Coordinates of C-alpha atoms and ligand atoms in Angstrom, one line a residue:
M284 CA 227.5 250.9 186.9
S285 CA 227.6 248.7 184.2
D286 CA 227.2 245.8 186.1
L287 CA 223.8 247.7 187.4
P288 CA 220.6 245.7 185.9
L289 CA 218.5 247.8 183.4
I290 CA 215.9 246.6 184.9
S291 CA 215.4 245.9 188.8
L292 CA 211.9 245.3 190.5
R293 CA 211.4 244.9 194.1
G294 CA 208.9 243.9 196.0
V295 CA 206.7 245.5 192.9
T296 CA 203.0 244.8 193.6
K297 CA 199.7 246.2 191.3
R298 CA 196.3 246.5 192.5
Y299 CA 193.8 247.3 190.5
G300 CA 189.9 248.7 191.8
E301 CA 189.7 249.6 195.5
G302 CA 188.0 248.0 198.8
A303 CA 186.4 244.6 199.1
T304 CA 186.4 244.0 195.2
S305 CA 190.3 245.1 194.6
F306 CA 192.5 242.6 192.7
L307 CA 196.0 242.1 193.9
A308 CA 197.6 241.0 190.9
L309 CA 201.1 241.5 191.4
K310 CA 202.1 240.3 195.0
G311 CA 205.9 241.4 195.4
V312 CA 207.6 240.8 192.4
D313 CA 211.5 240.5 192.3
L314 CA 213.4 240.2 188.9
D315 CA 216.4 241.9 187.4
I316 CA 217.0 242.3 183.5
Q317 CA 220.4 242.6 182.1
R318 CA 220.9 245.0 179.1
G319 CA 221.0 242.6 175.9
E320 CA 219.0 239.9 177.7
F321 CA 216.3 237.9 175.9
V322 CA 213.4 237.1 178.4
A323 CA 210.5 234.4 177.7
I324 CA 207.6 235.1 179.9
M325 CA 205.7 232.2 181.1
G326 CA 202.8 231.3 183.1
P327 CA 199.0 230.3 183.6
S328 CA 196.4 232.5 182.2
G329 CA 195.9 235.2 185.0
S330 CA 199.2 234.8 186.6
G331 CA 200.2 238.7 186.0
K332 CA 201.7 238.5 182.8
S333 CA 200.9 241.3 180.9
T334 CA 200.3 243.6 184.0
A335 CA 204.0 242.9 184.5
M336 CA 204.5 243.9 180.8
N337 CA 202.4 246.9 181.2
T338 CA 204.4 247.8 184.9
L339 CA 207.7 247.6 183.0
G340 CA 206.9 249.6 179.7
C341 CA 205.7 252.2 181.9
L342 CA 202.1 252.2 180.7
D343 CA 200.9 251.8 184.2
R344 CA 202.0 251.8 187.6
P345 CA 202.9 250.0 190.3
T346 CA 201.0 250.4 193.0
G347 CA 204.1 249.5 195.6
G348 CA 207.4 248.4 195.8
Q349 CA 210.3 250.0 193.5
Y350 CA 211.2 250.0 189.8
L351 CA 213.9 251.1 188.9
F352 CA 215.2 251.3 185.2
K353 CA 218.8 253.1 184.6
G354 CA 219.1 253.7 188.3
A355 CA 215.4 255.4 188.1
H356 CA 213.0 255.2 190.4
V357 CA 209.9 255.2 188.0
E358 CA 207.1 254.2 190.8
S359 CA 207.9 258.1 192.0
L360 CA 207.8 259.5 188.6
T361 CA 204.7 261.5 187.3
R362 CA 203.2 260.4 184.5
D363 CA 204.4 262.3 182.2
E364 CA 207.8 261.7 182.8
R365 CA 206.7 258.2 182.7
A366 CA 205.1 258.7 179.4
R367 CA 208.7 260.5 178.1
L368 CA 210.2 257.3 179.5
R369 CA 208.2 255.0 177.8
R370 CA 208.3 256.7 174.6
R371 CA 212.4 257.5 174.6
F372 CA 213.4 253.7 175.4
F373 CA 210.1 251.1 175.1
G374 CA 208.8 249.3 171.7
F375 CA 205.5 247.5 172.1
V376 CA 204.1 244.5 170.1
F377 CA 200.7 242.8 171.1
Q378 CA 199.0 239.9 170.4
G379 CA 196.1 241.7 168.3
F380 CA 198.8 243.6 165.9
N381 CA 196.8 246.9 166.9
L382 CA 197.9 248.3 163.7
L383 CA 195.2 251.2 162.5
A384 CA 193.0 249.6 159.8
R385 CA 193.0 251.9 156.5
T386 CA 196.6 253.3 156.9
S387 CA 199.5 252.3 154.9
A388 CA 202.6 250.2 156.6
Q389 CA 204.6 252.9 156.0
E390 CA 202.3 255.7 158.1
N391 CA 201.2 253.3 160.9
V392 CA 205.7 252.4 161.6
E393 CA 205.7 256.6 161.6
L394 CA 203.6 257.1 163.9
P395 CA 205.5 256.7 166.9
L396 CA 207.6 259.5 165.4
L397 CA 205.0 261.7 164.9
Y398 CA 204.4 261.9 168.4
R399 CA 207.7 262.4 168.8
G400 CA 207.6 265.7 166.7
E401 CA 210.1 264.4 164.4
S402 CA 210.0 265.4 161.0
A403 CA 208.2 264.5 158.0
S404 CA 211.9 263.6 155.8
A405 CA 212.9 261.6 159.2
R406 CA 209.9 259.8 160.1
R407 CA 209.8 258.6 156.1
A408 CA 213.6 258.1 156.3
A409 CA 213.2 255.8 159.4
A410 CA 210.0 253.9 158.8
A411 CA 211.9 252.8 155.6
K412 CA 214.3 251.4 157.4
A413 CA 212.5 249.4 160.1
L414 CA 210.0 248.4 157.6
E415 CA 213.1 246.9 155.6
A416 CA 214.8 245.4 158.5
V417 CA 211.4 243.7 159.3
G418 CA 211.7 242.1 155.7
L419 CA 209.2 244.3 154.4
K420 CA 210.5 246.0 151.9
G421 CA 208.4 246.7 148.8
W422 CA 205.0 246.7 151.5
E423 CA 205.3 249.8 152.4
H424 CA 201.9 251.1 150.5
H425 CA 199.4 248.4 152.1
T426 CA 197.1 248.1 154.1
P427 CA 196.7 246.1 157.2
A428 CA 194.0 244.1 155.6
E429 CA 196.2 243.8 152.6
L430 CA 198.6 241.7 154.3
S431 CA 198.8 238.9 155.6
G432 CA 198.4 237.7 160.1
G433 CA 202.3 237.2 159.7
Q434 CA 203.1 240.7 157.4
Q435 CA 201.3 243.0 159.9
Q436 CA 203.0 241.8 163.1
R437 CA 205.6 242.5 161.3
V438 CA 204.2 246.0 160.6
A439 CA 203.5 246.1 164.1
I440 CA 207.3 245.5 165.4
A441 CA 208.6 247.2 162.9
R442 CA 206.5 250.3 164.5
A443 CA 207.7 249.1 168.1
I444 CA 211.4 249.7 166.9
V445 CA 211.3 252.2 164.4
T446 CA 212.2 254.8 168.0
E447 CA 215.4 252.2 168.4
P448 CA 214.2 250.9 171.5
A449 CA 216.3 250.0 174.5
V450 CA 213.7 247.1 175.0
L451 CA 211.1 245.4 173.2
L452 CA 208.2 244.1 175.2
A453 CA 205.9 241.5 173.0
D454 CA 202.8 240.4 175.3
E455 CA 202.2 236.5 173.2
P456 CA 203.6 238.5 169.7
T457 CA 202.8 235.0 168.0
G458 CA 199.0 234.4 169.5
N459 CA 197.2 234.9 166.3
L460 CA 199.3 233.5 164.1
D461 CA 200.4 229.4 162.5
T462 CA 203.3 227.9 164.0
Q463 CA 205.6 228.7 160.6
R464 CA 204.5 232.1 161.0
S465 CA 205.5 231.9 164.6
H466 CA 208.7 231.1 163.6
E467 CA 209.0 233.4 161.6
I468 CA 208.3 236.2 164.1
M469 CA 210.8 234.9 166.4
D470 CA 213.5 234.2 164.0
L471 CA 213.1 238.2 163.1
I472 CA 212.7 238.9 167.6
S473 CA 215.9 237.3 168.1
R474 CA 217.9 239.0 165.3
L475 CA 216.9 241.7 166.8
N476 CA 218.1 240.4 170.3
S477 CA 221.8 239.3 169.0
E478 CA 222.0 241.8 166.5
Q479 CA 220.9 244.8 167.1
G480 CA 221.7 244.4 171.0
I481 CA 217.4 244.9 172.1
T482 CA 216.5 244.2 175.4
V483 CA 213.6 241.8 174.8
L484 CA 210.6 240.4 177.6
M485 CA 208.5 238.2 175.4
V486 CA 205.2 236.4 177.1
T487 CA 204.4 233.3 175.5
H488 CA 202.2 230.1 176.5
E489 CA 204.4 228.3 173.3
P490 CA 207.4 226.3 174.9
D491 CA 208.5 226.6 170.9
M492 CA 208.2 230.4 171.1
A493 CA 210.0 230.4 174.4
A494 CA 212.7 228.0 173.4
Y495 CA 214.3 231.2 171.6
A496 CA 214.5 232.6 174.5
Q497 CA 218.1 233.2 176.8
R498 CA 216.0 232.5 179.8
M499 CA 212.5 231.8 180.8
V500 CA 210.8 233.6 184.3
R501 CA 207.7 231.8 184.8
F502 CA 204.7 233.9 186.8
V503 CA 202.1 232.2 189.4
D504 CA 199.4 233.7 191.3
G505 CA 201.5 237.1 190.9
L506 CA 204.6 236.3 191.8
V507 CA 207.7 235.0 189.9
S508 CA 207.8 231.2 190.3
T509 CA 210.7 229.8 188.8
D510 CA 213.8 232.1 186.8
K511 CA 215.9 229.3 184.2
R512 CA 218.8 229.7 182.2
N513 CA 217.4 228.1 178.9
Q514 CA 219.9 225.2 178.2
Q515 CA 218.3 224.6 174.7
R516 CA 218.1 227.6 173.3
A517 CA 216.3 227.5 169.4
L518 CA 218.9 229.8 166.9
P519 CA 217.5 231.7 163.8
G520 CA 216.6 230.0 161.3
S521 CA 216.1 226.2 162.9
Y522 CA 212.6 225.8 162.3
K523 CA 212.4 223.3 159.7
P524 CA 208.2 222.8 158.7
A525 CA 207.1 219.2 158.5
A526 CA 206.1 219.8 154.8
A527 CA 206.8 222.4 152.9
L528 CA 203.6 223.6 152.1
E529 CA 203.5 228.0 151.3
T530 CA 200.7 228.8 152.7
R531 CA 200.9 232.5 152.5
Ligands
ADP198 N1 192.5 246.4 184.1 C1 192.1 245.6 184.9 N2 191.2 246.0 186.5 C2 191.0 244.3 187.2 N3 191.4 243.3 187.2 C3 192.5 243.5 186.3 C4 192.8 244.1 185.0 N4 193.9 243.5 184.2 C5 194.2 242.4 184.6 N5 193.1 242.1 186.2 C6 193.3 241.3 187.1 O1 195.1 240.6 187.2 C7 195.0 239.7 187.1 C8 196.4 239.3 186.2 O2 195.8 239.8 184.8 P1 196.9 239.3 183.9 O3 198.1 240.5 184.4 O4 196.0 240.3 182.5 O5 197.2 238.1 183.5 P2 197.9 237.1 182.4 O6 198.6 238.6 181.8 O7 198.7 236.2 183.1 O8 196.4 236.3 182.3 C9 194.1 238.3 186.6 O9 193.3 237.5 187.5 C10 193.0 239.6 185.7 O10 191.5 239.7 185.8
MG199 MG1 197.7 238.2 179.2

């Protein structure tokens, strides 16, 4: 049983729309992810990376094929069952942070727990712990507009991990950040993987960010084209800026 992959896609297809204007974004994806892996998903724009992430995260349903999560057939779940699976096991981080404006960091992070119906005191404690884990202790009452881009992404990561997910899905998490801030976010994501054992799937265009992953999966044209071990893994804290500029 312990050899069972956490995630297993078999011949997964995803078609958007119907009829002549429909588009087959995933054309039969086979992919196994083991518990605790850190996988970078790369590939050209339009190759199906975000579609694959949305399918993996149970935001969307495959049109065909099989998606096994912990041995359960996700493709045959109802919408509500899929939503429950998503809230229980997955955390999401997007390029655009997607935080609620005029809402404090603390409240943003508490949101997934509110959906779960947890008490105010449990929400407060868990959010404070998640914000501390991403290095934002003391920033709880700031709104997104009062935080830098890097800090906003940290809040988004805290919101993603506050439910203690098994899997963190990050779709171009450093796409809106400068190099220094990008490496800081990668340090954080790497540590969540290595220290907390969270399985991480991360889409990125940047080889320097993919370098933190153990494994690199490349999508081309709706299919996995290559799947390799990363032989030269970047370790958290290894990035040294060319000039030690403090630009926060
Ligand atoms: N909601 C949608 N409706 C129709 N087509 C879509 C939709 N989402 C994505 N697509 C199409 O599916 C293909 C793959 O998109 P996507 O998964 O976003 O690629 P990537 O993340 O690799 O850039 C693209 O051609 C895109 O235009
Ligand atoms: Mg995308």
